[in-house]
Structures are given as structure tokens and as C-alpha cells.
Coordinates of N, CA and C and ligand atoms in Angstrom, one line a residue:
M7 N 212.5 83.5 101.7 CA 212.2 82.1 101.4 C 213.3 81.2 101.8
G8 N 213.0 79.9 102.2 CA 214.0 79.0 102.5 C 213.4 77.6 102.6
P9 N 214.3 76.6 102.7 CA 213.8 75.2 102.6 C 213.1 74.8 103.9
G10 N 212.9 75.6 104.9 CA 212.4 75.1 106.2 C 210.9 75.0 106.3
A11 N 210.2 75.7 105.4 CA 208.8 75.9 105.7 C 207.9 74.9 105.0
V12 N 208.4 73.8 104.4 CA 207.6 72.9 103.6 C 206.8 71.9 104.6
N13 N 205.5 71.9 104.5 CA 204.7 71.0 105.3 C 204.3 69.8 104.5
D14 N 203.4 68.9 105.0 CA 203.2 67.6 104.3 C 202.5 67.8 103.0
S15 N 201.5 68.7 102.9 CA 200.8 68.8 101.6 C 200.6 70.3 101.2
P16 N 201.7 71.0 101.0 CA 201.6 72.4 100.7 C 201.0 72.6 99.3
S17 N 200.5 73.7 99.0 CA 200.1 74.0 97.6 C 201.4 74.1 96.8
A18 N 201.2 74.1 95.4 CA 202.3 74.2 94.5 C 203.0 75.5 94.8
A19 N 202.2 76.6 95.0 CA 202.8 77.9 95.2 C 203.6 78.0 96.5
D20 N 203.1 77.4 97.5 CA 203.8 77.4 98.8 C 205.1 76.6 98.8
L21 N 205.0 75.4 98.1 CA 206.1 74.6 98.0 C 207.3 75.3 97.2
I22 N 206.9 75.9 96.1 CA 207.9 76.5 95.2 C 208.5 77.7 96.0
A23 N 207.6 78.5 96.7 CA 208.1 79.7 97.4 C 209.1 79.2 98.5
A24 N 208.8 78.1 99.2 CA 209.6 77.6 100.3 C 211.0 77.0 99.8
L25 N 211.0 76.4 98.6 CA 212.2 75.8 98.1 C 213.1 76.8 97.3
A26 N 212.5 77.9 96.8 CA 213.3 78.8 95.9 C 214.3 79.5 96.8
R27 N 215.4 79.9 96.2 CA 216.5 80.6 96.9 C 216.4 82.1 96.4
Q28 N 216.5 83.0 97.3 CA 216.5 84.4 96.9 C 217.9 85.0 97.2
V29 N 218.5 85.6 96.2 CA 219.8 86.1 96.4 C 219.8 87.6 96.1
A30 N 220.2 88.4 97.1 CA 220.2 89.8 97.0 C 221.4 90.3 96.2
D31 N 221.1 91.3 95.4 CA 222.2 92.0 94.6 C 222.9 91.1 93.7
F32 N 222.2 90.2 93.0 CA 222.7 89.4 91.9 C 221.8 89.4 90.7
P33 N 222.3 89.6 89.5 CA 223.6 89.8 89.1 C 224.1 91.2 89.2
S34 N 223.3 92.1 89.7 CA 223.8 93.5 89.9 C 223.1 94.1 91.1
P35 N 223.6 95.2 91.7 CA 223.0 95.8 92.9 C 221.6 96.1 92.7
G36 N 220.8 95.8 93.7 CA 219.3 96.1 93.7 C 218.5 95.0 93.2
I37 N 219.0 94.0 92.5 CA 218.2 92.9 91.9 C 218.1 91.8 93.0
Q38 N 216.9 91.3 93.2 CA 216.6 90.2 94.1 C 216.5 89.0 93.2
F39 N 217.5 88.2 93.0 CA 217.5 87.1 92.1 C 216.8 85.9 92.7
K40 N 215.8 85.3 91.9 CA 215.0 84.2 92.3 C 215.7 82.9 91.7
D41 N 216.4 82.1 92.5 CA 217.1 81.0 92.0 C 216.2 79.7 92.2
L42 N 215.7 79.2 91.1 CA 214.8 78.0 91.2 C 215.6 76.7 91.2
T43 N 216.9 76.7 91.2 CA 217.7 75.5 91.2 C 217.2 74.5 92.2
P44 N 217.0 74.9 93.5 CA 216.5 73.9 94.5 C 215.1 73.4 94.2
V45 N 214.3 74.2 93.5 CA 212.9 73.7 93.2 C 213.0 72.6 92.1
F46 N 213.8 72.8 91.1 CA 213.9 71.8 90.0 C 214.6 70.5 90.6
A47 N 215.5 70.7 91.5 CA 216.3 69.5 92.0 C 215.5 68.7 93.0
D48 N 214.4 69.2 93.5 CA 213.5 68.5 94.4 C 212.4 67.8 93.7
P49 N 212.2 66.5 93.9 CA 211.2 65.7 93.2 C 209.8 66.3 93.4
R50 N 209.5 66.8 94.6 CA 208.2 67.4 94.8 C 208.1 68.8 94.1
G51 N 209.2 69.5 94.1 CA 209.3 70.8 93.5 C 209.1 70.7 92.0
L52 N 209.8 69.7 91.4 CA 209.7 69.6 89.9 C 208.3 69.1 89.5
A53 N 207.8 68.2 90.3 CA 206.4 67.7 90.0 C 205.4 68.9 90.2
A54 N 205.6 69.7 91.2 CA 204.6 70.8 91.4 C 204.7 71.8 90.2
V55 N 205.9 72.1 89.8 CA 206.1 73.0 88.6 C 205.5 72.4 87.4
T56 N 205.8 71.1 87.1 CA 205.4 70.5 85.9 C 203.9 70.3 85.9
D57 N 203.3 69.9 87.0 CA 201.8 69.7 87.0 C 201.1 71.1 86.8
A58 N 201.6 72.1 87.5 CA 200.9 73.4 87.4 C 201.0 74.0 86.1
I59 N 202.2 74.0 85.5 CA 202.4 74.6 84.2 C 201.7 73.8 83.1
A60 N 201.7 72.5 83.2 CA 201.0 71.7 82.2 C 199.5 72.0 82.2
E61 N 199.0 72.2 83.4 CA 197.5 72.6 83.5 C 197.3 73.9 82.8
L62 N 198.2 74.9 83.1 CA 198.0 76.2 82.5 C 198.3 76.2 81.0
A63 N 199.0 75.3 80.5 CA 199.4 75.2 79.1 C 198.6 74.2 78.3
S64 N 197.5 73.7 78.9 CA 196.8 72.6 78.2 C 196.1 73.2 77.0
G65 N 196.1 72.5 75.9 CA 195.6 73.0 74.7 C 196.7 73.4 73.7
A66 N 197.9 73.6 74.2 CA 199.0 73.9 73.3 C 199.4 72.7 72.5
D67 N 199.8 72.9 71.3 CA 200.4 71.7 70.5 C 201.9 71.8 70.4
L68 N 202.5 72.9 71.0 CA 204.0 73.0 71.1 C 204.3 73.9 72.3
I69 N 205.3 73.5 73.1 CA 205.7 74.3 74.2 C 207.1 74.9 73.8
A70 N 207.2 76.2 74.0 CA 208.4 76.9 73.7 C 209.1 77.3 75.1
G71 N 210.3 76.8 75.3 CA 211.0 77.1 76.5 C 212.1 78.2 76.3
L72 N 212.2 79.2 77.2 CA 213.1 80.3 77.0 C 214.5 79.9 77.7
D73 N 215.5 80.2 77.0 CA 216.9 80.0 77.4 C 217.1 80.7 78.8
A74 N 217.6 80.0 79.7 CA 218.0 78.6 79.8 C 217.1 77.8 80.7
R75 N 216.6 78.4 81.8 CA 215.8 77.7 82.8 C 214.4 77.3 82.2
G76 N 213.9 78.0 81.2 CA 212.7 77.6 80.6 C 212.8 76.3 79.8
F77 N 214.1 75.8 79.5 CA 214.2 74.5 78.9 C 213.9 73.4 79.8
L78 N 214.2 73.6 81.1 CA 213.9 72.5 82.1 C 212.4 72.3 82.2
I79 N 211.7 73.5 82.3 CA 210.2 73.5 82.5 C 209.6 73.0 81.2
G80 N 210.1 73.5 80.1 CA 209.5 73.2 78.8 C 209.5 71.7 78.5
G81 N 210.7 71.1 78.7 CA 210.8 69.7 78.4 C 209.9 68.8 79.3
A82 N 209.8 69.1 80.6 CA 209.0 68.4 81.5 C 207.5 68.5 81.1
V83 N 207.1 69.8 80.8 CA 205.7 70.0 80.5 C 205.3 69.4 79.2
A84 N 206.2 69.5 78.2 CA 205.9 68.9 76.9 C 205.7 67.4 77.0
A85 N 206.6 66.8 77.8 CA 206.5 65.3 78.0 C 205.1 65.0 78.6
R86 N 204.7 65.8 79.6 CA 203.5 65.6 80.3 C 202.3 65.8 79.3
L87 N 202.3 66.7 78.4 CA 201.2 67.1 77.5 C 201.3 66.3 76.2
N88 N 202.3 65.5 76.0 CA 202.5 64.8 74.8 C 202.6 65.8 73.6
T89 N 203.3 66.9 73.8 CA 203.7 67.8 72.7 C 205.2 67.8 72.5
G90 N 205.6 68.5 71.5 CA 207.1 68.7 71.4 C 207.5 69.9 72.2
V91 N 208.8 70.1 72.3 CA 209.3 71.3 73.0 C 210.3 72.0 72.0
L92 N 210.2 73.4 72.0 CA 211.0 74.2 71.1 C 211.9 75.1 72.0
A93 N 213.2 74.9 71.9 CA 214.1 75.8 72.7 C 214.3 77.1 72.0
I94 N 214.0 78.2 72.7 CA 214.2 79.6 72.1 C 215.6 80.0 72.7
R95 N 216.6 80.1 71.8 CA 217.9 80.2 72.2 C 218.4 81.7 72.3
K96 N 219.3 82.0 73.2 CA 220.0 83.3 73.2 C 220.8 83.4 71.9
G97 N 221.0 84.6 71.4 CA 221.7 84.9 70.1 C 223.0 84.2 70.1
G98 N 223.4 83.7 68.9 CA 224.7 83.2 68.7 C 224.9 81.7 69.0
K99 N 223.9 81.0 69.5 CA 224.1 79.6 69.9 C 223.7 78.6 68.8
L100 N 222.9 79.0 67.9 CA 222.4 78.1 66.9 C 223.2 78.3 65.6
P101 N 223.3 77.1 64.8 CA 223.9 77.3 63.5 C 222.9 77.9 62.5
P102 N 223.4 78.6 61.4 CA 222.5 79.2 60.5 C 221.8 78.1 59.7
P103 N 220.6 78.5 59.1 CA 220.0 79.8 59.1 C 219.1 79.9 60.4
V104 N 219.0 81.2 60.9 CA 218.2 81.4 62.1 C 217.3 82.6 61.9
R105 N 216.2 82.6 62.6 CA 215.4 83.8 62.8 C 215.8 84.5 64.0
T106 N 215.9 85.8 64.0 CA 216.5 86.6 65.2 C 215.5 87.7 65.6
E107 N 215.4 87.9 66.9 CA 214.6 89.0 67.4 C 215.5 89.7 68.4
H108 N 215.7 91.0 68.2 CA 216.5 91.8 69.2 C 215.6 92.5 70.2
Y109 N 216.1 92.6 71.4 CA 215.3 93.4 72.4 C 216.3 94.1 73.3
Q110 N 215.6 95.1 74.1 CA 216.4 96.0 74.9 C 216.6 95.5 76.3
L111 N 217.9 95.6 76.8 CA 218.2 95.3 78.2 C 218.4 96.6 78.9
E112 N 218.6 96.6 80.2 CA 218.8 97.9 80.9 C 220.1 98.6 80.3
Y113 N 221.1 97.8 80.0 CA 222.3 98.4 79.3 C 222.5 97.5 78.1
G114 N 222.3 98.1 76.9 CA 222.5 97.4 75.6 C 221.3 96.6 75.1
T115 N 221.6 95.6 74.2 CA 220.6 94.8 73.6 C 221.0 93.4 73.7
A116 N 219.9 92.5 73.6 CA 220.2 91.1 73.5 C 219.3 90.5 72.4
S117 N 219.5 89.3 72.0 CA 218.6 88.7 71.0 C 218.3 87.2 71.3
L118 N 217.1 86.8 70.7 CA 216.7 85.4 70.8 C 216.6 84.9 69.4
E119 N 216.8 83.6 69.3 CA 216.8 83.0 68.0 C 216.1 81.6 68.0
L120 N 215.7 81.3 66.7 CA 215.0 80.0 66.4 C 215.7 79.5 65.1
P121 N 215.7 78.2 64.9 CA 216.2 77.7 63.6 C 215.2 78.2 62.5
A122 N 215.7 78.6 61.4 CA 214.8 79.0 60.3 C 214.6 77.9 59.3
D123 N 215.1 76.7 59.7 CA 215.0 75.6 58.8 C 214.8 74.3 59.7
G124 N 214.1 73.4 59.2 CA 214.0 72.1 60.0 C 212.9 72.0 61.0
I125 N 212.3 73.2 61.3 CA 211.1 73.2 62.2 C 210.1 74.2 61.6
N126 N 208.9 73.8 61.5 CA 207.8 74.7 61.0 C 206.8 74.9 62.1
V127 N 206.8 76.2 62.6 CA 205.8 76.5 63.6 C 204.6 77.2 63.1
D128 N 204.5 77.3 61.8 CA 203.4 78.0 61.1 C 202.0 77.4 61.6
G129 N 201.2 78.2 62.1 CA 199.8 77.7 62.5 C 199.8 76.9 63.8
R130 N 200.9 76.7 64.4 CA 200.9 75.9 65.7 C 200.5 76.8 66.8
N131 N 199.8 76.1 67.8 CA 199.4 76.8 69.0 C 200.5 76.6 70.1
V132 N 201.2 77.7 70.4 CA 202.4 77.6 71.2 C 202.1 78.3 72.5
V133 N 202.5 77.7 73.6 CA 202.6 78.3 74.9 C 204.1 78.5 75.3
V134 N 204.5 79.7 75.7 CA 205.8 80.0 76.0 C 206.0 79.8 77.5
V135 N 207.0 79.1 78.0 CA 207.3 78.9 79.4 C 208.6 79.5 79.8
D136 N 208.7 80.0 81.1 CA 210.0 80.4 81.6 C 209.9 80.4 83.1
D137 N 211.1 80.6 83.8 CA 211.1 80.5 85.2 C 210.5 81.8 85.9
V138 N 211.0 82.9 85.5 CA 210.7 84.2 86.1 C 210.3 85.2 85.1
L139 N 209.2 85.9 85.3 CA 208.8 87.1 84.5 C 209.1 88.3 85.3
A140 N 210.0 89.1 84.7 CA 210.4 90.4 85.4 C 209.9 91.5 84.6
T141 N 210.7 92.2 83.8 CA 210.2 93.4 83.0 C 209.3 92.9 81.8
G142 N 209.4 91.7 81.4 CA 208.7 91.2 80.3 C 209.4 91.3 78.9
G143 N 210.6 91.9 78.9 CA 211.3 92.1 77.6 C 211.6 90.8 76.9
T144 N 212.1 89.8 77.7 CA 212.4 88.6 77.1 C 211.2 87.9 76.5
L145 N 210.1 87.8 77.3 CA 208.9 87.2 76.8 C 208.3 87.9 75.6
A146 N 208.4 89.2 75.6 CA 207.8 90.0 74.5 C 208.6 89.7 73.2
A147 N 210.0 89.5 73.3 CA 210.8 89.2 72.2 C 210.5 87.8 71.7
A148 N 210.3 86.9 72.6 CA 210.0 85.5 72.2 C 208.6 85.4 71.5
H149 N 207.7 86.2 72.0 CA 206.4 86.3 71.4 C 206.5 86.8 69.9
R150 N 207.2 87.9 69.7 CA 207.4 88.5 68.4 C 208.1 87.4 67.5
L151 N 209.2 86.8 68.0 CA 209.9 85.8 67.2 C 209.0 84.7 66.7
L152 N 208.2 84.2 67.6 CA 207.3 83.1 67.2 C 206.2 83.5 66.3
E153 N 205.7 84.7 66.5 CA 204.6 85.2 65.6 C 205.2 85.5 64.2
H154 N 206.4 86.0 64.1 CA 207.0 86.3 62.8 C 207.2 85.0 62.1
A155 N 207.4 83.9 62.8 CA 207.6 82.6 62.2 C 206.2 81.9 61.9
G156 N 205.1 82.6 62.2 CA 203.8 82.1 61.8 C 203.1 81.4 62.9
A157 N 203.7 81.3 64.1 CA 203.0 80.6 65.2 C 201.9 81.4 65.8
R158 N 201.0 80.7 66.4 CA 199.9 81.4 67.2 C 200.3 81.2 68.6
V159 N 200.8 82.3 69.3 CA 201.1 82.2 70.7 C 199.9 82.4 71.5
T160 N 199.4 81.4 72.2 CA 198.1 81.5 72.9 C 198.3 82.0 74.3
A161 N 199.4 81.8 75.0 CA 199.6 82.2 76.4 C 201.1 82.0 76.7
A162 N 201.4 82.6 77.9 CA 202.7 82.3 78.5 C 202.5 81.8 79.9
A163 N 203.4 81.0 80.4 CA 203.2 80.5 81.8 C 204.6 80.5 82.4
V164 N 204.7 81.1 83.6 CA 205.9 81.3 84.3 C 205.7 80.7 85.8
V165 N 206.9 80.4 86.4 CA 206.8 79.9 87.8 C 206.6 81.1 88.7
I166 N 207.4 82.1 88.6 CA 207.4 83.3 89.5 C 207.2 84.5 88.6
E167 N 206.2 85.3 89.0 CA 206.0 86.6 88.4 C 206.4 87.7 89.4
L168 N 207.2 88.6 89.0 CA 207.6 89.8 89.8 C 206.6 90.9 89.4
A169 N 205.5 91.0 90.1 CA 204.4 91.8 89.6 C 204.7 93.3 89.5
G170 N 205.6 93.7 90.4 CA 205.9 95.2 90.4 C 206.6 95.7 89.2
L171 N 207.2 94.8 88.4 CA 208.0 95.2 87.3 C 207.2 95.4 86.0
G172 N 205.9 95.0 86.0 CA 205.1 95.4 84.9 C 205.2 94.5 83.6
G173 N 205.8 93.3 83.8 CA 206.0 92.4 82.6 C 204.7 92.0 81.9
R174 N 203.7 91.8 82.7 CA 202.4 91.4 82.2 C 201.9 92.4 81.2
D175 N 202.0 93.7 81.6 CA 201.5 94.8 80.8 C 202.3 94.9 79.5
L176 N 203.6 94.7 79.6 CA 204.4 94.8 78.4 C 204.0 93.8 77.3
V177 N 203.6 92.6 77.7 CA 203.2 91.6 76.7 C 201.7 91.5 76.4
A178 N 200.9 92.4 77.1 CA 199.5 92.4 76.9 C 199.2 92.6 75.4
P179 N 198.2 92.0 74.8 CA 197.1 91.2 75.5 C 197.4 89.7 75.6
L180 N 198.7 89.3 75.5 CA 199.0 87.9 75.6 C 198.6 87.5 77.1
P181 N 197.8 86.4 77.3 CA 197.5 86.0 78.6 C 198.8 85.4 79.3
V182 N 199.1 85.8 80.5 CA 200.2 85.3 81.2 C 199.7 84.6 82.5
H183 N 200.1 83.4 82.7 CA 199.7 82.6 83.9 C 201.0 82.5 84.8
S184 N 200.8 82.6 86.1 CA 202.0 82.4 86.9 C 201.5 81.6 88.2
I185 N 202.5 80.8 88.7 CA 202.2 80.0 89.8 C 202.3 80.8 91.1
V186 N 203.4 81.6 91.2 CA 203.7 82.4 92.4 C 203.8 83.8 91.9
V187 N 203.1 84.7 92.6 CA 203.2 86.2 92.3 C 203.8 86.9 93.5
L188 N 204.9 87.6 93.2 CA 205.6 88.3 94.3 C 205.6 89.8 94.0
Ligands
AMP1 P1 212.7 90.1 81.8 O1 213.0 90.1 80.4 O2 213.1 91.3 82.5 O3 211.2 89.7 82.1 O4 213.6 89.0 82.5 C1 213.2 87.6 82.4 C2 214.4 86.7 82.2 O5 215.5 87.1 83.0 C3 214.0 85.3 82.6 O6 214.5 84.4 81.6 C4 214.6 85.1 83.9 O7 215.2 83.9 84.0 C5 215.6 86.2 84.1 N1 215.3 87.1 85.3 C6 215.0 88.4 85.3 N2 214.9 88.8 86.6 C7 215.1 87.8 87.4 C8 215.2 87.6 88.8 N3 214.9 88.7 89.6 N4 215.4 86.4 89.3 C9 215.7 85.4 88.4 N5 215.7 85.5 87.1 C10 215.4 86.7 86.6

């Protein structure tokens, strides 16, 4: 992928694929990192992501964005849909009290957190958004975190899905929508 292939009226998927940067062996050997920084920094790229994810998330009354690139998408989509946005933080960033969900990484564990006070997600229809779906571990943990807090997670929407890594299966039966499937 590279910035050269953008024509006058590409589809959202073509535009995003053309603008995204692929970095081999980052953050560790064998990983093809999909860097969406140039997509978000381009007005057509940001509009394409926002329009497509807003359409996929219509019906939500709260958008949850995953730390950290999901915050960019979540804020833009929530503003478009006239909902609020909820930042799902990596462990240790929020002041107490918090709700915590731990999950497995390739080496070790990580956690996601929500405030346990000041926001009530009970009974809310939440769509979770993020930039890239890989193994699905992060999305699955966010799903559990929100459901333990009483939310009804109706779907997830991502910009890029790495289909070979089985993330969709890990979070099934949660519906997952993606703009670009690689
Ligand atoms: P996973 O839990 O394996 O589905 O990983 C998803 C999270 O890690 C998302 O928040 C992504 O931002 C990030 N991520 C995982 N793999 C990649 C990748 N190849 N390129 C960019 N981001 C990735």
C-alpha cells in the first residue's frame, strides 16, 4: 500500500488501503503493522472512515473507542451519529474506581478499564470501534468489560480486519463489520 494509487472517486476501502502505511516487522519480527496515521491525517481518509463506520454503527446510542487509535474513530463517529463516546482505556490510565478486564497477549497479559463511577452504560446499545482487528483478544476483552457493566454490545466496527488471524471467530457471535479485509 502507498499514497500513489488514489484516484478521483475511489471507494472508502480503496482510499483507506491506498493511504495506509504498512510496516514490516513492527513491533516485533513477523508482524505487518498497519499504520492508519496517514488515513486519519487526510481529510478524504478521515471522512471515508467516519462515514463508513457511522453507517455500520447506526442504531448505537453509545460508541466505545479502544485505546488509542479507536479514540480518533470513536469521537468522529459519535459526533456524526449524535451519540456520546466512551474511551476504553488500557490498564493503569484511569483514576479509581475502575472496572478491569484482563486478557492474554502473546507474551503476558494486558488489561482494559472503564470508570466504575460517573458513567452508566447499563442497558445502552454500544458499538465498539477500533482501527485494526487482528487476533480479536482486545475486542473480546472490551466486549466482556462492557457486558459486565450492563451494556448491550450490538456490534463491532473496524477499519482493517486481518482475516487470517481469526479475530472474528474469537468474538463470535458478536457481529463484526470491517471496511477493508486483508
Ligand atoms: P488483537 O487483540 O490481536 O485483535 O489486536 C488488536 C489491537 O492491536 C488493535 O487495537 C490494533 O490497534 C492493534 N494491532 C494488532 N495487530 C496490528 C497490526 N498488524 N497493525 C496495526 N495494529 C495492530
